[in-house]
Coordinates of C-alpha atoms in Angstrom, one line a residue:
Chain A
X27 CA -7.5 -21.2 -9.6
X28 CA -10.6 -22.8 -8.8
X29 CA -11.6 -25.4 -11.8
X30 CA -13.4 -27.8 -9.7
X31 CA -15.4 -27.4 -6.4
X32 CA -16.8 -30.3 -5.0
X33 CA -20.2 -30.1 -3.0
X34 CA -19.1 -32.5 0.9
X35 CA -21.9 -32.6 3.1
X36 CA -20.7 -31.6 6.8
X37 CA -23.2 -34.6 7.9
X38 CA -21.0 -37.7 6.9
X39 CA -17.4 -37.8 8.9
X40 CA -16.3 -40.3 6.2
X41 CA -16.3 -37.3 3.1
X42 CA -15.0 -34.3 5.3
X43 CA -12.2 -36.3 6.4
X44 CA -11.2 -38.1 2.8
X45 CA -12.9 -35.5 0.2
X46 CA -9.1 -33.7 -0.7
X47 CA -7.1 -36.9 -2.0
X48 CA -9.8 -36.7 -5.2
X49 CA -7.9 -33.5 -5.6
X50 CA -10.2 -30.7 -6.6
X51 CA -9.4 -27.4 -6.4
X52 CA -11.8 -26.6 -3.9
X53 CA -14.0 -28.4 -1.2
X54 CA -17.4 -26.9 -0.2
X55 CA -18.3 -27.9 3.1
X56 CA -22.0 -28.3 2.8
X57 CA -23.6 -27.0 6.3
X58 CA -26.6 -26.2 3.7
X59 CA -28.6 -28.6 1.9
X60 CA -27.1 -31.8 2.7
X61 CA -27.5 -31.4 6.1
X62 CA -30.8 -32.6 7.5
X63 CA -32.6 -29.8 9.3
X64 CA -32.5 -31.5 12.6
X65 CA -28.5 -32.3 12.1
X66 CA -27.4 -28.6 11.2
X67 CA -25.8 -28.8 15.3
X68 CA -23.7 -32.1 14.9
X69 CA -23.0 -31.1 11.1
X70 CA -21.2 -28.2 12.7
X71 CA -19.5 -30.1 15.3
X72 CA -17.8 -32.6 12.7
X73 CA -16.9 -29.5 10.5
X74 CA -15.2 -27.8 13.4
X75 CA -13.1 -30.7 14.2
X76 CA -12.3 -31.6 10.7
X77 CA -11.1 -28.4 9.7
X78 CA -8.9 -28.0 12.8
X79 CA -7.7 -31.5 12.4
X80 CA -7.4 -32.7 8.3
X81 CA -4.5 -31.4 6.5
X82 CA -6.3 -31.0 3.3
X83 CA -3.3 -30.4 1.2
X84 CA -4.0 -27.0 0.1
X85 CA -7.4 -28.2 -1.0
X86 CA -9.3 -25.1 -0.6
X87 CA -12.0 -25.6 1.9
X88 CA -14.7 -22.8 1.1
X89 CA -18.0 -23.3 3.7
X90 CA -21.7 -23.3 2.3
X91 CA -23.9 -21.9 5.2
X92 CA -27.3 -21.7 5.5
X93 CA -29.7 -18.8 3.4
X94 CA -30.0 -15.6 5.4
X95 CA -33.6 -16.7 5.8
X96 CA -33.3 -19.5 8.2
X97 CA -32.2 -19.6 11.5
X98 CA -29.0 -20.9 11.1
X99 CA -26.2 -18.8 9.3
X100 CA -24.8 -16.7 12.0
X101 CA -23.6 -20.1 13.9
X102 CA -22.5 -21.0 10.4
X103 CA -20.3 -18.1 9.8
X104 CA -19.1 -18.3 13.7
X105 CA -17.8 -22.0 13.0
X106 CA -16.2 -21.4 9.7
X107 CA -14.1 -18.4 11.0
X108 CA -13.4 -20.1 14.5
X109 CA -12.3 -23.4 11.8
X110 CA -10.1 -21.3 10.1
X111 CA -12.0 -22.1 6.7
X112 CA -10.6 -20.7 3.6
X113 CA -14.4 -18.8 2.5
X114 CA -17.8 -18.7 3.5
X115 CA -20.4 -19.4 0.4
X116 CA -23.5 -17.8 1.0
X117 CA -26.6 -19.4 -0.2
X118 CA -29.8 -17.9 -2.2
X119 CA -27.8 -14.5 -2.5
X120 CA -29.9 -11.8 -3.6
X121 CA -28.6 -8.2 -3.1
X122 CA -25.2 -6.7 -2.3
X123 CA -26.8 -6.2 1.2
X124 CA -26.8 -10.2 1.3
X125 CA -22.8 -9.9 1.0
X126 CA -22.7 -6.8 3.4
X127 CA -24.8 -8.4 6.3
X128 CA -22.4 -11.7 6.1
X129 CA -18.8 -9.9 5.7
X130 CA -20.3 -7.4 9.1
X131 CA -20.8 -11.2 10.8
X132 CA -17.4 -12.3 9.3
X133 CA -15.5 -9.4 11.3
X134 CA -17.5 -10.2 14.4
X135 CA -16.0 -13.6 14.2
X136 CA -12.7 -13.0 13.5
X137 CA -12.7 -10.2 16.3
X138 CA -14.1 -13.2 18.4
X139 CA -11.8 -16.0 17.8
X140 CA -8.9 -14.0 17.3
X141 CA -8.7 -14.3 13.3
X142 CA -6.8 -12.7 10.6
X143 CA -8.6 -9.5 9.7
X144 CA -9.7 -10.8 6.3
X145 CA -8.6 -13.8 6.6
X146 CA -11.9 -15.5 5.6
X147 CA -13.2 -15.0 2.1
X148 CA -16.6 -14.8 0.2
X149 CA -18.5 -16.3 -2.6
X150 CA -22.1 -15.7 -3.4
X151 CA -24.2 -18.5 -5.1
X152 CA -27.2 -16.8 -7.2
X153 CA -30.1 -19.1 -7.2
X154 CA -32.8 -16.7 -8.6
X155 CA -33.6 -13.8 -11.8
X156 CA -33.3 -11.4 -8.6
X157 CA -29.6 -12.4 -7.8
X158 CA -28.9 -12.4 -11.4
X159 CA -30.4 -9.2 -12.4
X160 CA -28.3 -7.7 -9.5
X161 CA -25.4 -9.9 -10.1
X162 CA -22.8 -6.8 -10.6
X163 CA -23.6 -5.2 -7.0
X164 CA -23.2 -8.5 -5.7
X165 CA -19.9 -8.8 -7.4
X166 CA -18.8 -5.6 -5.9
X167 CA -20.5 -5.7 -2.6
X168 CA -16.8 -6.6 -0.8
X169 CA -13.5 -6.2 -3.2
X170 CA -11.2 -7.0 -0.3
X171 CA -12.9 -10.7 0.1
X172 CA -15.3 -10.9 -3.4
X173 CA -14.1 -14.6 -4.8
X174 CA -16.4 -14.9 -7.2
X175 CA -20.2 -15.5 -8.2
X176 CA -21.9 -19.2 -8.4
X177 CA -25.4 -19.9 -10.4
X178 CA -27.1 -22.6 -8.6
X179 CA -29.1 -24.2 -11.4
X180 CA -31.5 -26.3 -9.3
X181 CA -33.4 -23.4 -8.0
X182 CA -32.6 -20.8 -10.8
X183 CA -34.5 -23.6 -13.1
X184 CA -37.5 -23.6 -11.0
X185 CA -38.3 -20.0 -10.3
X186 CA -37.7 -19.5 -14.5
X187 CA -40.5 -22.1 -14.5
X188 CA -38.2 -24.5 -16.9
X189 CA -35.9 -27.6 -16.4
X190 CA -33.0 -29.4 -17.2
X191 CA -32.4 -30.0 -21.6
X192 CA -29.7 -31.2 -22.8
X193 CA -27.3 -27.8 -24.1
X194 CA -28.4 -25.4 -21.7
X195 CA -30.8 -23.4 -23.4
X196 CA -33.0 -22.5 -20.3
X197 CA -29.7 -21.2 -18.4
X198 CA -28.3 -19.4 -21.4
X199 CA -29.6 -15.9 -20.2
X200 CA -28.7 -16.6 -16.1
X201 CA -24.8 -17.7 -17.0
X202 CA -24.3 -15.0 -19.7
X203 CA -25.7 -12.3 -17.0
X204 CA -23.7 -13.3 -14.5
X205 CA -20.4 -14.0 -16.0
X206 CA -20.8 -10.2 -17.8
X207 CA -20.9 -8.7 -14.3
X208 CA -18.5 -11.5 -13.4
X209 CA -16.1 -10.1 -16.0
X210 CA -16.8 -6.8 -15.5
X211 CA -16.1 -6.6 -11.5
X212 CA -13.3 -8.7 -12.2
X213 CA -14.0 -11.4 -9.9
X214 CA -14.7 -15.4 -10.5
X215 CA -17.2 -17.3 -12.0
X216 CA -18.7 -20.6 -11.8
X217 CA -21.0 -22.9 -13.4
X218 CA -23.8 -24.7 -11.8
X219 CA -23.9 -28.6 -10.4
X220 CA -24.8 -31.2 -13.4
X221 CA -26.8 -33.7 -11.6
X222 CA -27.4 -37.1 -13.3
X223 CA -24.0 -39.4 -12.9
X224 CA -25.3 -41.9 -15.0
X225 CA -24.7 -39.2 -18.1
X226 CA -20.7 -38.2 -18.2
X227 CA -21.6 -37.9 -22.1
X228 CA -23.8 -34.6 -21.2
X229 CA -21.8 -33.7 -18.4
X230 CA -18.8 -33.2 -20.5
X231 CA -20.4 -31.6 -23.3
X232 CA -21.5 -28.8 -20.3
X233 CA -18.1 -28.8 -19.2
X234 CA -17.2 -27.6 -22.7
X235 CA -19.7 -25.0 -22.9
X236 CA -18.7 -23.5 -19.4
X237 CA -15.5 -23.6 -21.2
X238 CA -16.3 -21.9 -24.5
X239 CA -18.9 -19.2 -22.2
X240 CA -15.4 -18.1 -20.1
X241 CA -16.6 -19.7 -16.7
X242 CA -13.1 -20.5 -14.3
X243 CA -15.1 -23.3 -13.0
X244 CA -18.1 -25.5 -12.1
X245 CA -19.6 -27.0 -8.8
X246 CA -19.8 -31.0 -8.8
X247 CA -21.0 -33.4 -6.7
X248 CA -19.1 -36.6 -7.2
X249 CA -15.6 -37.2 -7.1
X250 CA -15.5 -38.1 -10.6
X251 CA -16.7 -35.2 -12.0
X252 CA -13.2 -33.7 -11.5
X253 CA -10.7 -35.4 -14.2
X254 CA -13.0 -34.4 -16.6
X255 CA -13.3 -30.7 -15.5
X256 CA -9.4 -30.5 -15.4
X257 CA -9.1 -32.1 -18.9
X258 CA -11.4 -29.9 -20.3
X259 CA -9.9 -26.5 -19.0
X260 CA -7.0 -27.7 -19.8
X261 CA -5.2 -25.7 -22.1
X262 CA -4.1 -27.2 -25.5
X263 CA -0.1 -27.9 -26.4
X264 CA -0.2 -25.7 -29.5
X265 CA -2.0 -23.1 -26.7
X266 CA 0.6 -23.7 -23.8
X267 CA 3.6 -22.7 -26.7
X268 CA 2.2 -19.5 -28.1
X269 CA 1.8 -18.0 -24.3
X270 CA 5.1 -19.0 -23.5
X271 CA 6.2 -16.9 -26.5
X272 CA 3.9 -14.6 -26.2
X273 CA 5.4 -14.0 -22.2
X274 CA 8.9 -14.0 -23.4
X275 CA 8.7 -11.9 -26.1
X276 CA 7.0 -9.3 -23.6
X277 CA 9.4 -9.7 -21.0
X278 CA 12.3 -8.9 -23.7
X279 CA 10.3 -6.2 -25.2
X280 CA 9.2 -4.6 -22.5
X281 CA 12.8 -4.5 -20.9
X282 CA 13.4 -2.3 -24.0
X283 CA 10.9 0.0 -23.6
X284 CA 9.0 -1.4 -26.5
X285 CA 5.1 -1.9 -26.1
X286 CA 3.5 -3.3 -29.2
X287 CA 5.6 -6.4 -31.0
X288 CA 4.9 -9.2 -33.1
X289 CA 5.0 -12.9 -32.5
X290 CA 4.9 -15.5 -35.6
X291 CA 3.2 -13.0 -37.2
X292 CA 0.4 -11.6 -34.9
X293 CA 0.8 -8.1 -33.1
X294 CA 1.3 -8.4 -29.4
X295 CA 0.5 -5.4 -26.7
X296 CA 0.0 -5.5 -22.9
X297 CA -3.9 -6.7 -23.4
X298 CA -2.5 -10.0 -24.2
X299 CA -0.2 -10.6 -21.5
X300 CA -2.9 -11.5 -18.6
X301 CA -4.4 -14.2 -21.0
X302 CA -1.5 -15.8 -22.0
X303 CA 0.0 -15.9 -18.0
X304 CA -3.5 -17.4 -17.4
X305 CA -2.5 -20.1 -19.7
X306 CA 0.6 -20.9 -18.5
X307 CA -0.8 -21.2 -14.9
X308 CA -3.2 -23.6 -15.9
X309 CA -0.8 -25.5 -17.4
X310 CA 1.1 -25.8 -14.7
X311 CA -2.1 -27.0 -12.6
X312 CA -2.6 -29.3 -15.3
X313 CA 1.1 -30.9 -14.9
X314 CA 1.2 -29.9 -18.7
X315 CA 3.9 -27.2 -18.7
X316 CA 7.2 -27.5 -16.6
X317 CA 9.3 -24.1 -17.9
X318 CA 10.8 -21.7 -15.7
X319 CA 8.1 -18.9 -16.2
Chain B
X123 CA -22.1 -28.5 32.1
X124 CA -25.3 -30.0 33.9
X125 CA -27.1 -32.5 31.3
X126 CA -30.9 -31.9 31.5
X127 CA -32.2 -34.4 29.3
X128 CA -30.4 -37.7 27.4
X129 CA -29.4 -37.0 24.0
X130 CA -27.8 -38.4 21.2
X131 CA -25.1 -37.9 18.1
X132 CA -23.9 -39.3 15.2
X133 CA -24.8 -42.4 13.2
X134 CA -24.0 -46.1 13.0
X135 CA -22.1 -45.7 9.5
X136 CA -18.3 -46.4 8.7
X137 CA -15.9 -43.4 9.8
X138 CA -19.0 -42.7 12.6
X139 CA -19.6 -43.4 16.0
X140 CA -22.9 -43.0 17.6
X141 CA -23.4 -41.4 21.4
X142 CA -25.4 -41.3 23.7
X143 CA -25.5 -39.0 27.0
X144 CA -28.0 -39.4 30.3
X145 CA -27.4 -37.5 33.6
X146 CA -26.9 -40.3 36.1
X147 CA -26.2 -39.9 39.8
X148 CA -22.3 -39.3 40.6
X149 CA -19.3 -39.9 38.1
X150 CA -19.0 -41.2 34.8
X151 CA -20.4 -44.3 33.7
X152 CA -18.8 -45.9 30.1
X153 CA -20.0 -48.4 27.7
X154 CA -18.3 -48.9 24.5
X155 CA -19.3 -51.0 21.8
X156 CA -16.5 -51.0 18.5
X157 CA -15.5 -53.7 16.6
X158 CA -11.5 -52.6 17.2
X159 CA -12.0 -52.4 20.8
X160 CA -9.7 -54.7 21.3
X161 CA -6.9 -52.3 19.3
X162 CA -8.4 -48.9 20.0
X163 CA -10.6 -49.5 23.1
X164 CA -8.7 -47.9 25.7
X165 CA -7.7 -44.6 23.1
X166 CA -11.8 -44.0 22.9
X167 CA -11.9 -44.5 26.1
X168 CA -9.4 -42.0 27.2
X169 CA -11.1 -39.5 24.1
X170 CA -14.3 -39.7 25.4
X171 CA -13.3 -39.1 28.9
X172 CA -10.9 -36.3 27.9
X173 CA -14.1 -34.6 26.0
X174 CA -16.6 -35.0 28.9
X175 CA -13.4 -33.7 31.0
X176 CA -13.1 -30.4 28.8
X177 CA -17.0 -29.7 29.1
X178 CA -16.9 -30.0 32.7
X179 CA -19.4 -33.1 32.6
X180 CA -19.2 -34.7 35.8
X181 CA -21.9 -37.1 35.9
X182 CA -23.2 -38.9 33.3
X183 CA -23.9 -42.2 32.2
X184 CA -22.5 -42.3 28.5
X185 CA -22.6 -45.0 25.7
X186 CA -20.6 -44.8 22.8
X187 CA -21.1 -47.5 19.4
X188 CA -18.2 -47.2 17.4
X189 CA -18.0 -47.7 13.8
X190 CA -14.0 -46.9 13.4
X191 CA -14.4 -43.0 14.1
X192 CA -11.4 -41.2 14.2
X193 CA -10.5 -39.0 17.3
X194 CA -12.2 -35.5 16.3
X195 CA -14.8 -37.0 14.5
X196 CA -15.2 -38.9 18.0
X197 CA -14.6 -36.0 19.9
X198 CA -17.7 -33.7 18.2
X199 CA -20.0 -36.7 18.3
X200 CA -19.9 -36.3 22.2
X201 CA -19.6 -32.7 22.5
X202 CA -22.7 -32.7 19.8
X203 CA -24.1 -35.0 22.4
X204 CA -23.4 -33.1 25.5
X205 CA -24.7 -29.6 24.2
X206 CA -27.8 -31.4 22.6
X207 CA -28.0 -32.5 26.8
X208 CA -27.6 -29.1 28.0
X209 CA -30.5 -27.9 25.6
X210 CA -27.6 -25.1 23.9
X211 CA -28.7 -24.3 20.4
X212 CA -26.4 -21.8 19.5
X213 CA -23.1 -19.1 20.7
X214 CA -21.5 -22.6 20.7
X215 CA -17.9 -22.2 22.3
X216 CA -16.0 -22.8 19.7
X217 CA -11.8 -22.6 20.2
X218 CA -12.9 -22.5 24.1
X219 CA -14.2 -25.8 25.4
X220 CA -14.8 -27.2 21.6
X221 CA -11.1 -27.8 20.6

């Protein structure tokens, strides 16, 4: 489950050492854009050390390296695997061949330092109409390590030749493209970064429309951006009670052979057994549900 | 590791600590400047000397500002330090020297 990711520059010793008591569901380690060009080397450095050193608490800690057009991803991917990092997010992603090229370095590295085979995961952030429009090979690129897809707003914005307005308007078609080929590869999905702190009003009302869209999640950049993802995705009492029945009444059923049932009224098959376990595990996350299923 | 040029790492903020390396004639010459030196003085001490230790830097005049790092965030300031000294850019050791 991965609700809240929350952007920590590699740069400042302070965050990568403290970032996981905020509790988000994952950390990305920023060796990317909040890293000064002529700091990517210590940046490293401190990750390395913090990753071998921090018990994060089973905070995930997912690495952003650097776009496959600079010159400094390979070192990024050799740190992250020889860190024992959690995934690799790869910037500006474009084509499956993007996702191909860093899994091949990936399997170097873990060769090289002795990792688990496949030990070290993948997400792709899709920053432009080109990643979008090819969002589904992305998707598929790897099975075996594919976490999920990311829109990066910032840059998707610029190359649409639009900005920021309030409701979303301008990233309707990215979002909806990529969580369709999201959905239909079956991996994640996440929202973009909403930028301006001073406006949790707007931020939430996002947060409720990544909800309503089907996103699993959003990237954020301040710590307390998180209690109000969590709340949101949340799932309601009156929801958390109709999955429990809903997995009960399967369990029973099914242990009598009998596919198709009815609970309070409504027919129930197998197609609504993933959604309903999907609530009941987020309201576990949420501390909201304390059953035995 | 032969240092070629003086380099430095890190930055003067809280949780940091800011490094400084030099080739110098023979051995290791250590300045520290922290505001817990009094408390944690001899552990950066032994950190720093440990790290230079591990890299194989034998002489080197070193000067370390501490701003209440901990250990490893110590530890990859120097080695930042040192490699930035040795002019190495990249196939950085990582697991091997870097631990």
């Amino acid at each position: 489950m991965r609700r809240s990711m929350l952007f920590v520059s590699a740069q400042r010793p302070a965050l990568l050492k403290d970032a996981y008591v905020y509790k988000p569901d994952s950390l990305l380690l920023d060796l990317e854009d909040a890293v000064a060009e002529n700091q990517k080397d210590a940046a490293r450095f401190s990750l390395y050390h913090a990753l071998k050193t921090v018990d994060y608490r089973g905070v995930e800690r997912v690495v952003r390296i650097n776009g496959l057009d600079t010159p400094h991803w390979k070192e990024d991917i050799r740190v992250a695997v020889a860190g024992g990092a959690d995934a690799v997010r790869i910037s500006k992603c474009e084509k499956a061949d993007d996702v191909r090229t860093v899994v091949r370095h990936i399997e170097q590295a873990e060769e090289e330092f002795g990792a688990e085979r496949e030990q070290t995961l993948v997400m792709a952030a899709l920053e432009s109409p080109l990643g979008i429009l090819n969002a589904y090979e992305i998707c598929t690129a790897c099975p075996e390590r594919m976490i999920g897809v990311a829109i990066a707003g910032g840059d998707f914005r610029k190359s649409m030749q639009t900005r920021y307005y309030p409701g979303g308007l301008e990233m309707l078609g990215g979002r909806s493209n990529m969580l369709l080929a999201a959905r239909a590869a079956g991996v994640q999905c996440f929202d973009t970064v909403f930028t301006n702190l001073d406006d949790m009003e707007g931020f939430r009302a996002e947060v409720e429309q990544n909800k309503q869209m089907g996103f699993d999640g959003k990237s954020l950049i301040s710590p307390r951006q998180i209690a109000v993802v969590h709340e949101v995705f949340a799932p309601t009492q009156k929801e958390i009670l109709e999955a429990e029945k809903i997995v009960r009444a399967w369990r029973e059923n099914s242990a009598l052979g009998i596919g198709v049932f009815t609970v309070d009224g409504k027919m129930i098959d197998i197609a609504f057994i993933p959604g309903a376990e999907r609530v009941i595990m987020m309201a576990k996350a949420s501390g909201l549900y304390r059953g035995d299923l | 590791m032969r240092l070629i040029q003086t380099a430095l790492a890190g930055t003067l903020e809280s949780s940091d600590a800011q490094v400084m390396v030099e080739n110098a004639g023979t051995g290791i010459e250590l300045s520290i400047e922290s505001d817990v030196i009094n408390q944690y003085g001899r552990q950066i001490r032994e950190t720093v000397l440990e790290t230079l230790a591990r890299l194989g830097v034998e002489n080197a005049r070193v000067r370390v500002i501490d701003k209440g790092a901990l250990d490893c965030t110590l530890r990859a300031r120097v080695e930042c330090a040192v490699f930035r000294a040795c002019r190495i850019e990249k196939d950085f050791p990582w697991g091997g020297v870097i631990r």
